[in-house]
Amino acid sequence: MSNQRLFNVAVVGATGAVGEQILHLLESRNFPIKQLKLLSSARSAGKIITFKGQEHTVEEATPDSFKGIEIALFSAGGDVTKALAPHAVEHGAVCIDNTNAFRMDENTPLVVPEVNLEKISEHKGIIANPNCSTIQMVAALKPLQDRYGIARIIVSTYQAVSGAGSLAIDELLRQTTASLNGEEVNPAILPVGSLPVKHQIAFNAIPQIDKFQDNGYTLEEMKMVRETKKIMGDESIQVTATCVRIPVVYGHSESVYVELKNDYDLEEVKQLLADAPGVTLVDDPANQQYPLATEAAGKPDVFVGRLRRDLGFERGLNMWIVSDNLLKGAAWNAVQIAEHISKG
Ligand SMILES: NC(=O)c1ccc[n+]([C@@H]2O[C@H](COP(=O)([O-])OP(=O)(O)OC[C@H]3O[C@@H](n4cnc5c(N)ncnc54)[C@H](OP(=O)(O)O)[C@@H]3O)[C@@H](O)[C@H]2O)c1
């Protein structure tokens, strides 16, 4: 008989795009679960979800939902985390949170296991999962930071609609069909911002992800700036970001220009990335092989390619980084952290 410790686990936001992937991973990785509690808003309470062949009824998340829970995975928006995670912690749970609620809190570790796994042990009940576009970038840049040091990053993103939740996926599919049939597109969801103004996403590119800040950047762009410094443990790294939503369902792509502190050898960079945990190098221009969202979707890794030296600045390097935003960008990163906790 196995002596493996089993855990009471809650998934908050179990009916959402990220929650669905968390459940797939907990099942496929055979996570050591004693009791599983599936939580959502009142809208989905009563819905039945099958996990490992057993039917579970989704319940409305309340402060009392966490009695006896040991690990709580949150992906139900920042307000829900702010309202409920402190109750979960009071009940003794470790919370792994996919939202923006506690990421920059100084008492909350912001963790990408391939980059700063050691920070997990500093938690005081909550561990934050970084923003999806930040996770895939830092996972690919970590080996370069360790070997050469990083001075500056300029990133432009091409982000999938699933990053804005299941309603945004429906919106892209609906608009695409309407547009092809010559019907009204009627934008209702994107961009997710502070104004009621909405834009078409089908056959378009929207240079706004999340609300605009006073400095002219969007919140998504500022998340990339702040979170990169915190995860990489270096406030001196200069980061500037432009985040764009494109009509792709799964998989964020990023054009990343990085200035290294020391001279580099391009072949060595390729080898470092080929050897990096959780990173797959796809860089064969002669055969037109490079990372693609369609290839990355459904896979846990971060894919890197199109590596080339800047033509003007010797220590400048261009890269193309692609990953499934719902997996490494959210659910897989969270489950990796949960697995680490489960192993003590
Ligand atoms: N999508 C990504 O790539 C990604 C990546 C990283 C982080 N995140 C973050 O993860 C969170 C969820 O994203 P998502 O894409 O999964 O969104 P989603 O598809 O819209 O799902 C939202 C989930 O939250 C639940 N929820 C909403 N309001 C609630 C409330 N008041 N109480 C309890 N549960 C509530 C929903 O339940 P109902 O079914 O009842 O509505 C649903 O299960 C967001 O904070 C997002 O920023 C997303």
Short mmCIF file of N, CA, C and O in Angstrom, two decimals, residues 131-234:
data_model
loop_
_atom_site.label_atom_id
_atom_site.label_comp_id
_atom_site.label_asym_id
_atom_site.label_seq_id
_atom_site.Cartn_x
_atom_site.Cartn_y
_atom_site.Cartn_z
N ASN A 131 1.51 36.49 -14.60
CA ASN A 131 0.74 36.71 -15.82
C ASN A 131 1.25 35.76 -16.92
O ASN A 131 2.44 35.50 -17.00
N CYS A 132 0.33 35.32 -17.78
CA CYS A 132 0.71 34.32 -18.80
C CYS A 132 1.83 34.79 -19.72
O CYS A 132 2.76 34.04 -20.02
N SER A 133 1.76 36.04 -20.18
CA SER A 133 2.79 36.49 -21.13
C SER A 133 4.14 36.65 -20.44
O SER A 133 5.19 36.49 -21.07
N THR A 134 4.13 36.92 -19.13
CA THR A 134 5.39 37.04 -18.39
C THR A 134 6.01 35.66 -18.18
O THR A 134 7.24 35.50 -18.33
N ILE A 135 5.19 34.68 -17.83
CA ILE A 135 5.73 33.33 -17.52
C ILE A 135 6.57 32.81 -18.68
O ILE A 135 7.72 32.39 -18.49
N GLN A 136 6.00 32.83 -19.89
CA GLN A 136 6.73 32.20 -21.00
C GLN A 136 8.00 32.99 -21.33
O GLN A 136 9.01 32.40 -21.71
N MET A 137 7.97 34.31 -21.14
CA MET A 137 9.16 35.11 -21.45
C MET A 137 10.29 34.82 -20.45
O MET A 137 11.43 34.57 -20.84
N VAL A 138 9.96 34.82 -19.15
CA VAL A 138 11.05 34.63 -18.17
C VAL A 138 11.58 33.20 -18.19
O VAL A 138 12.77 32.99 -17.93
N ALA A 139 10.71 32.23 -18.51
CA ALA A 139 11.20 30.84 -18.58
C ALA A 139 12.28 30.73 -19.66
O ALA A 139 13.28 30.04 -19.49
N ALA A 140 12.07 31.46 -20.79
CA ALA A 140 13.05 31.39 -21.88
C ALA A 140 14.28 32.26 -21.60
O ALA A 140 15.38 31.96 -22.06
N LEU A 141 14.09 33.34 -20.84
CA LEU A 141 15.23 34.27 -20.62
C LEU A 141 16.12 33.86 -19.45
O LEU A 141 17.27 34.31 -19.36
N LYS A 142 15.61 33.03 -18.55
CA LYS A 142 16.37 32.67 -17.35
C LYS A 142 17.78 32.12 -17.66
O LYS A 142 18.77 32.57 -17.06
N PRO A 143 17.92 31.17 -18.61
CA PRO A 143 19.27 30.67 -18.88
C PRO A 143 20.21 31.77 -19.39
O PRO A 143 21.42 31.73 -19.12
N LEU A 144 19.65 32.76 -20.09
CA LEU A 144 20.48 33.86 -20.62
C LEU A 144 20.86 34.82 -19.49
O LEU A 144 21.97 35.35 -19.45
N GLN A 145 19.92 35.02 -18.55
CA GLN A 145 20.23 35.87 -17.40
C GLN A 145 21.38 35.25 -16.59
O GLN A 145 22.33 35.92 -16.21
N ASP A 146 21.29 33.94 -16.36
CA ASP A 146 22.31 33.26 -15.55
C ASP A 146 23.68 33.32 -16.23
O ASP A 146 24.70 33.47 -15.57
N ARG A 147 23.71 33.19 -17.55
CA ARG A 147 25.00 33.07 -18.25
C ARG A 147 25.60 34.44 -18.60
O ARG A 147 26.80 34.63 -18.48
N TYR A 148 24.75 35.39 -19.03
CA TYR A 148 25.30 36.66 -19.55
C TYR A 148 24.83 37.89 -18.78
O TYR A 148 25.41 38.96 -18.92
N GLY A 149 23.76 37.79 -18.02
CA GLY A 149 23.13 38.97 -17.42
C GLY A 149 22.24 39.66 -18.45
O GLY A 149 22.54 39.63 -19.64
N ILE A 150 21.14 40.24 -17.99
CA ILE A 150 20.22 40.92 -18.91
C ILE A 150 20.12 42.39 -18.53
O ILE A 150 19.86 42.71 -17.36
N ALA A 151 20.33 43.28 -19.51
CA ALA A 151 20.24 44.72 -19.25
C ALA A 151 18.85 45.24 -19.60
O ALA A 151 18.29 46.06 -18.88
N ARG A 152 18.29 44.74 -20.72
CA ARG A 152 17.10 45.38 -21.25
C ARG A 152 16.28 44.41 -22.10
O ARG A 152 16.85 43.57 -22.81
N ILE A 153 14.97 44.54 -22.00
CA ILE A 153 14.05 43.68 -22.78
C ILE A 153 13.02 44.57 -23.47
O ILE A 153 12.41 45.43 -22.83
N ILE A 154 12.85 44.36 -24.78
CA ILE A 154 11.75 45.02 -25.50
C ILE A 154 10.87 43.91 -26.06
O ILE A 154 11.35 43.09 -26.86
N VAL A 155 9.63 43.85 -25.61
CA VAL A 155 8.76 42.74 -26.02
C VAL A 155 7.47 43.25 -26.66
O VAL A 155 6.89 44.23 -26.19
N SER A 156 7.09 42.59 -27.75
CA SER A 156 5.77 42.82 -28.36
C SER A 156 5.05 41.48 -28.37
O SER A 156 5.62 40.48 -28.81
N THR A 157 3.81 41.47 -27.89
CA THR A 157 3.10 40.20 -27.79
C THR A 157 2.00 40.09 -28.84
O THR A 157 1.47 41.10 -29.33
N TYR A 158 1.68 38.85 -29.16
CA TYR A 158 0.59 38.51 -30.09
C TYR A 158 -0.24 37.49 -29.33
O TYR A 158 0.02 36.29 -29.39
N GLN A 159 -1.24 37.97 -28.56
CA GLN A 159 -1.87 37.13 -27.55
C GLN A 159 -3.22 36.55 -27.99
O GLN A 159 -4.06 37.24 -28.58
N ALA A 160 -3.42 35.29 -27.62
CA ALA A 160 -4.63 34.56 -27.97
C ALA A 160 -5.83 35.06 -27.16
O ALA A 160 -5.69 35.52 -26.02
N VAL A 161 -7.02 34.89 -27.73
CA VAL A 161 -8.23 35.35 -27.04
C VAL A 161 -8.54 34.54 -25.78
O VAL A 161 -9.16 35.06 -24.85
N SER A 162 -8.08 33.29 -25.71
CA SER A 162 -8.35 32.48 -24.50
C SER A 162 -7.72 33.12 -23.27
O SER A 162 -8.14 32.82 -22.15
N GLY A 163 -6.75 34.01 -23.46
CA GLY A 163 -6.17 34.75 -22.34
C GLY A 163 -7.18 35.65 -21.66
O GLY A 163 -6.98 36.08 -20.52
N ALA A 164 -8.28 35.95 -22.35
CA ALA A 164 -9.32 36.78 -21.75
C ALA A 164 -10.52 35.95 -21.32
O ALA A 164 -11.60 36.50 -21.06
N GLY A 165 -10.35 34.62 -21.25
CA GLY A 165 -11.41 33.78 -20.71
C GLY A 165 -12.30 33.16 -21.76
O GLY A 165 -12.20 33.46 -22.96
N SER A 166 -13.20 32.30 -21.30
CA SER A 166 -14.01 31.50 -22.23
C SER A 166 -14.98 32.37 -23.03
O SER A 166 -15.30 32.06 -24.17
N LEU A 167 -15.43 33.51 -22.46
CA LEU A 167 -16.36 34.37 -23.22
C LEU A 167 -15.66 34.99 -24.43
O LEU A 167 -16.28 35.20 -25.48
N ALA A 168 -14.36 35.26 -24.30
CA ALA A 168 -13.61 35.85 -25.41
C ALA A 168 -13.38 34.82 -26.52
O ALA A 168 -13.35 35.17 -27.70
N ILE A 169 -13.23 33.54 -26.15
CA ILE A 169 -13.13 32.49 -27.17
C ILE A 169 -14.43 32.45 -27.97
O ILE A 169 -14.43 32.46 -29.20
N ASP A 170 -15.55 32.43 -27.25
CA ASP A 170 -16.86 32.40 -27.91
C ASP A 170 -17.01 33.60 -28.84
O ASP A 170 -17.53 33.49 -29.95
N GLU A 171 -16.53 34.75 -28.37
CA GLU A 171 -16.66 35.99 -29.16
C GLU A 171 -15.90 35.89 -30.48
O GLU A 171 -16.42 36.26 -31.53
N LEU A 172 -14.67 35.37 -30.44
CA LEU A 172 -13.89 35.25 -31.68
C LEU A 172 -14.59 34.30 -32.65
O LEU A 172 -14.72 34.61 -33.84
N LEU A 173 -15.04 33.16 -32.14
CA LEU A 173 -15.66 32.17 -33.03
C LEU A 173 -16.97 32.73 -33.62
O LEU A 173 -17.23 32.60 -34.81
N ARG A 174 -17.75 33.41 -32.78
CA ARG A 174 -19.01 33.98 -33.23
C ARG A 174 -18.76 35.07 -34.29
O ARG A 174 -19.39 35.09 -35.35
N GLN A 175 -17.80 35.96 -33.99
CA GLN A 175 -17.52 37.06 -34.92
C GLN A 175 -16.97 36.56 -36.25
O GLN A 175 -17.27 37.11 -37.31
N THR A 176 -16.13 35.51 -36.19
CA THR A 176 -15.54 34.97 -37.41
C THR A 176 -16.65 34.43 -38.32
O THR A 176 -16.69 34.73 -39.52
N THR A 177 -17.56 33.65 -37.72
CA THR A 177 -18.67 33.09 -38.50
C THR A 177 -19.54 34.22 -39.07
O THR A 177 -19.87 34.22 -40.26
N ALA A 178 -19.86 35.20 -38.20
CA ALA A 178 -20.72 36.31 -38.65
C ALA A 178 -20.04 37.06 -39.80
O ALA A 178 -20.67 37.36 -40.82
N SER A 179 -18.76 37.32 -39.65
CA SER A 179 -18.04 38.08 -40.65
C SER A 179 -18.00 37.33 -41.99
O SER A 179 -18.24 37.91 -43.05
N LEU A 180 -17.75 36.02 -41.93
CA LEU A 180 -17.68 35.23 -43.17
C LEU A 180 -19.06 35.14 -43.84
O LEU A 180 -19.15 35.01 -45.06
N ASN A 181 -20.11 35.24 -43.02
CA ASN A 181 -21.48 35.19 -43.58
C ASN A 181 -21.99 36.57 -43.96
O ASN A 181 -23.17 36.73 -44.30
N GLY A 182 -21.12 37.59 -43.82
CA GLY A 182 -21.52 38.95 -44.19
C GLY A 182 -22.51 39.55 -43.21
O GLY A 182 -23.26 40.47 -43.56
N GLU A 183 -22.52 39.02 -41.95
CA GLU A 183 -23.46 39.56 -40.95
C GLU A 183 -22.76 40.55 -40.03
O GLU A 183 -21.54 40.64 -40.01
N GLU A 184 -23.56 41.26 -39.20
CA GLU A 184 -23.03 42.20 -38.21
C GLU A 184 -22.14 41.45 -37.21
O GLU A 184 -22.51 40.35 -36.77
N VAL A 185 -21.02 42.05 -36.82
CA VAL A 185 -20.08 41.38 -35.92
C VAL A 185 -20.40 41.67 -34.44
O VAL A 185 -20.19 40.83 -33.57
N ASN A 186 -20.91 42.82 -34.16
CA ASN A 186 -21.35 43.22 -32.80
C ASN A 186 -20.38 42.88 -31.67
O ASN A 186 -20.64 41.99 -30.86
N PRO A 187 -19.23 43.57 -31.59
CA PRO A 187 -18.26 43.28 -30.52
C PRO A 187 -18.86 43.50 -29.14
O PRO A 187 -19.54 44.51 -28.92
N ALA A 188 -18.62 42.55 -28.21
CA ALA A 188 -19.21 42.66 -26.86
C ALA A 188 -18.21 42.45 -25.74
O ALA A 188 -18.46 42.84 -24.60
N ILE A 189 -17.08 41.83 -26.00
CA ILE A 189 -16.18 41.42 -24.91
C ILE A 189 -14.84 42.15 -24.91
O ILE A 189 -14.37 42.61 -23.87
N LEU A 190 -14.17 42.23 -26.06
CA LEU A 190 -12.80 42.76 -26.12
C LEU A 190 -12.78 44.19 -26.64
O LEU A 190 -13.59 44.52 -27.49
N PRO A 191 -11.87 45.03 -26.18
CA PRO A 191 -10.89 44.74 -25.15
C PRO A 191 -11.54 44.78 -23.77
O PRO A 191 -12.53 45.48 -23.56
N VAL A 192 -10.95 44.00 -22.83
CA VAL A 192 -11.42 44.07 -21.45
C VAL A 192 -10.75 45.31 -20.86
O VAL A 192 -9.57 45.32 -20.61
N GLY A 193 -11.51 46.38 -20.73
CA GLY A 193 -10.92 47.63 -20.25
C GLY A 193 -11.86 48.35 -19.31
O GLY A 193 -12.81 47.76 -18.80
N SER A 194 -11.59 49.64 -19.07
CA SER A 194 -12.42 50.36 -18.11
C SER A 194 -13.61 51.04 -18.78
O SER A 194 -14.49 51.55 -18.10
N LEU A 195 -13.64 51.07 -20.13
CA LEU A 195 -14.73 51.73 -20.85
C LEU A 195 -15.63 50.72 -21.53
O LEU A 195 -15.21 49.60 -21.81
N PRO A 196 -16.89 51.12 -21.84
CA PRO A 196 -17.79 50.18 -22.53
C PRO A 196 -17.45 50.00 -24.02
O PRO A 196 -18.08 49.20 -24.70
N VAL A 197 -16.45 50.72 -24.52
CA VAL A 197 -16.10 50.62 -25.95
C VAL A 197 -15.56 49.22 -26.24
O VAL A 197 -14.72 48.72 -25.51
N LYS A 198 -16.06 48.58 -27.32
CA LYS A 198 -15.58 47.25 -27.69
C LYS A 198 -15.14 47.26 -29.14
O LYS A 198 -15.65 48.05 -29.95
N HIS A 199 -14.16 46.39 -29.48
CA HIS A 199 -13.66 46.31 -30.85
C HIS A 199 -13.78 44.90 -31.40
O HIS A 199 -13.73 43.93 -30.65
N GLN A 200 -13.88 44.85 -32.74
CA GLN A 200 -13.90 43.55 -33.41
C GLN A 200 -12.56 42.86 -33.23
O GLN A 200 -11.50 43.48 -33.39
N ILE A 201 -12.57 41.56 -32.91
CA ILE A 201 -11.33 40.79 -32.83
C ILE A 201 -11.15 39.91 -34.06
O ILE A 201 -10.00 39.67 -34.49
N ALA A 202 -12.24 39.44 -34.67
CA ALA A 202 -12.09 38.60 -35.88
C ALA A 202 -11.39 39.41 -36.96
O ALA A 202 -11.76 40.56 -37.22
N PHE A 203 -10.36 38.83 -37.59
CA PHE A 203 -9.62 39.47 -38.69
C PHE A 203 -9.04 40.82 -38.27
O PHE A 203 -9.00 41.77 -39.05
N ASN A 204 -8.62 40.93 -37.00
CA ASN A 204 -8.14 42.22 -36.50
C ASN A 204 -6.97 42.01 -35.53
O ASN A 204 -6.63 40.87 -35.19
N ALA A 205 -6.35 43.10 -35.08
CA ALA A 205 -5.33 43.06 -34.03
C ALA A 205 -5.63 44.24 -33.12
O ALA A 205 -5.72 45.38 -33.60
N ILE A 206 -5.82 43.98 -31.83
CA ILE A 206 -6.22 45.06 -30.90
C ILE A 206 -5.04 45.37 -29.97
O ILE A 206 -4.65 44.53 -29.16
N PRO A 207 -4.48 46.58 -30.08
CA PRO A 207 -3.30 46.91 -29.26
C PRO A 207 -3.68 47.37 -27.85
O PRO A 207 -3.18 48.40 -27.37
N GLN A 208 -4.57 46.63 -27.23
CA GLN A 208 -4.95 46.91 -25.84
C GLN A 208 -5.31 45.60 -25.14
O GLN A 208 -6.25 44.91 -25.55
N ILE A 209 -4.59 45.29 -24.06
CA ILE A 209 -4.97 44.15 -23.22
C ILE A 209 -5.04 44.68 -21.80
O ILE A 209 -4.06 45.15 -21.24
N ASP A 210 -6.23 44.64 -21.26
CA ASP A 210 -6.55 45.19 -19.93
C ASP A 210 -6.62 46.73 -19.98
O ASP A 210 -6.48 47.34 -21.04
N LYS A 211 -6.82 47.32 -18.81
CA LYS A 211 -7.10 48.77 -18.74
C LYS A 211 -5.86 49.61 -19.03
O LYS A 211 -4.74 49.20 -18.70
N PHE A 212 -6.07 50.83 -19.55
CA PHE A 212 -4.96 51.77 -19.68
C PHE A 212 -4.60 52.36 -18.32
O PHE A 212 -5.48 52.63 -17.49
N GLN A 213 -3.31 52.55 -18.11
CA GLN A 213 -2.79 53.18 -16.89
C GLN A 213 -2.48 54.65 -17.20
O GLN A 213 -2.42 55.05 -18.36
N ASP A 214 -2.23 55.43 -16.15
CA ASP A 214 -1.97 56.85 -16.35
C ASP A 214 -0.73 57.10 -17.22
O ASP A 214 -0.60 58.15 -17.86
N ASN A 215 0.21 56.15 -17.24
CA ASN A 215 1.45 56.36 -18.00
C ASN A 215 1.33 55.99 -19.48
O ASN A 215 2.32 56.00 -20.21
N GLY A 216 0.11 55.63 -19.93
CA GLY A 216 -0.08 55.31 -21.36
C GLY A 216 0.09 53.84 -21.68
O GLY A 216 -0.23 53.42 -22.80
N TYR A 217 0.64 53.08 -20.74
CA TYR A 217 0.75 51.63 -20.94
C TYR A 217 -0.54 50.97 -20.44
O TYR A 217 -1.25 51.52 -19.60
N THR A 218 -0.80 49.74 -20.95
CA THR A 218 -1.94 49.00 -20.41
C THR A 218 -1.49 48.22 -19.17
O THR A 218 -0.27 48.02 -18.95
N LEU A 219 -2.47 47.74 -18.40
CA LEU A 219 -2.13 46.97 -17.20
C LEU A 219 -1.35 45.71 -17.56
O LEU A 219 -0.41 45.34 -16.87
N GLU A 220 -1.73 45.05 -18.68
CA GLU A 220 -1.00 43.85 -19.11
C GLU A 220 0.48 44.19 -19.36
O GLU A 220 1.37 43.44 -18.97
N GLU A 221 0.71 45.34 -20.00
CA GLU A 221 2.10 45.74 -20.28
C GLU A 221 2.86 46.01 -18.98
O GLU A 221 4.01 45.60 -18.82
N MET A 222 2.19 46.66 -18.04
CA MET A 222 2.85 46.96 -16.76
C MET A 222 3.07 45.71 -15.93
O MET A 222 4.03 45.61 -15.16
N LYS A 223 2.15 44.71 -16.10
CA LYS A 223 2.38 43.42 -15.42
C LYS A 223 3.69 42.82 -15.93
O LYS A 223 4.50 42.31 -15.15
N MET A 224 3.90 42.87 -17.23
CA MET A 224 5.14 42.30 -17.79
C MET A 224 6.36 43.02 -17.25
O MET A 224 7.39 42.40 -16.95
N VAL A 225 6.27 44.33 -17.11
CA VAL A 225 7.41 45.12 -16.61
C VAL A 225 7.71 44.74 -15.15
O VAL A 225 8.84 44.36 -14.80
N ARG A 226 6.68 44.83 -14.30
CA ARG A 226 6.91 44.65 -12.85
C ARG A 226 7.20 43.19 -12.50
O ARG A 226 8.09 42.90 -11.69
N GLU A 227 6.42 42.28 -13.09
CA GLU A 227 6.57 40.88 -12.71
C GLU A 227 7.91 40.31 -13.17
O GLU A 227 8.52 39.50 -12.47
N THR A 228 8.38 40.74 -14.34
CA THR A 228 9.68 40.25 -14.83
C THR A 228 10.79 40.58 -13.83
O THR A 228 11.62 39.74 -13.49
N LYS A 229 10.79 41.81 -13.33
CA LYS A 229 11.82 42.24 -12.38
C LYS A 229 11.72 41.40 -11.10
O LYS A 229 12.74 40.95 -10.55
N LYS A 230 10.49 41.19 -10.62
CA LYS A 230 10.32 40.45 -9.35
C LYS A 230 10.73 38.99 -9.51
O LYS A 230 11.46 38.45 -8.67
N ILE A 231 10.29 38.34 -10.59
CA ILE A 231 10.61 36.90 -10.76
C ILE A 231 12.09 36.72 -10.99
O ILE A 231 12.71 35.80 -10.44
N MET A 232 12.69 37.59 -11.80
CA MET A 232 14.12 37.43 -12.11
C MET A 232 15.00 38.00 -11.01
O MET A 232 16.23 37.87 -11.06
N GLY A 233 14.37 38.61 -10.00
CA GLY A 233 15.11 39.10 -8.84
C GLY A 233 16.09 40.19 -9.18
O GLY A 233 17.18 40.28 -8.58
N ASP A 234 15.74 41.05 -10.16
CA ASP A 234 16.66 42.10 -10.57
C ASP A 234 15.86 43.34 -11.00
O ASP A 234 15.33 43.40 -12.12
#
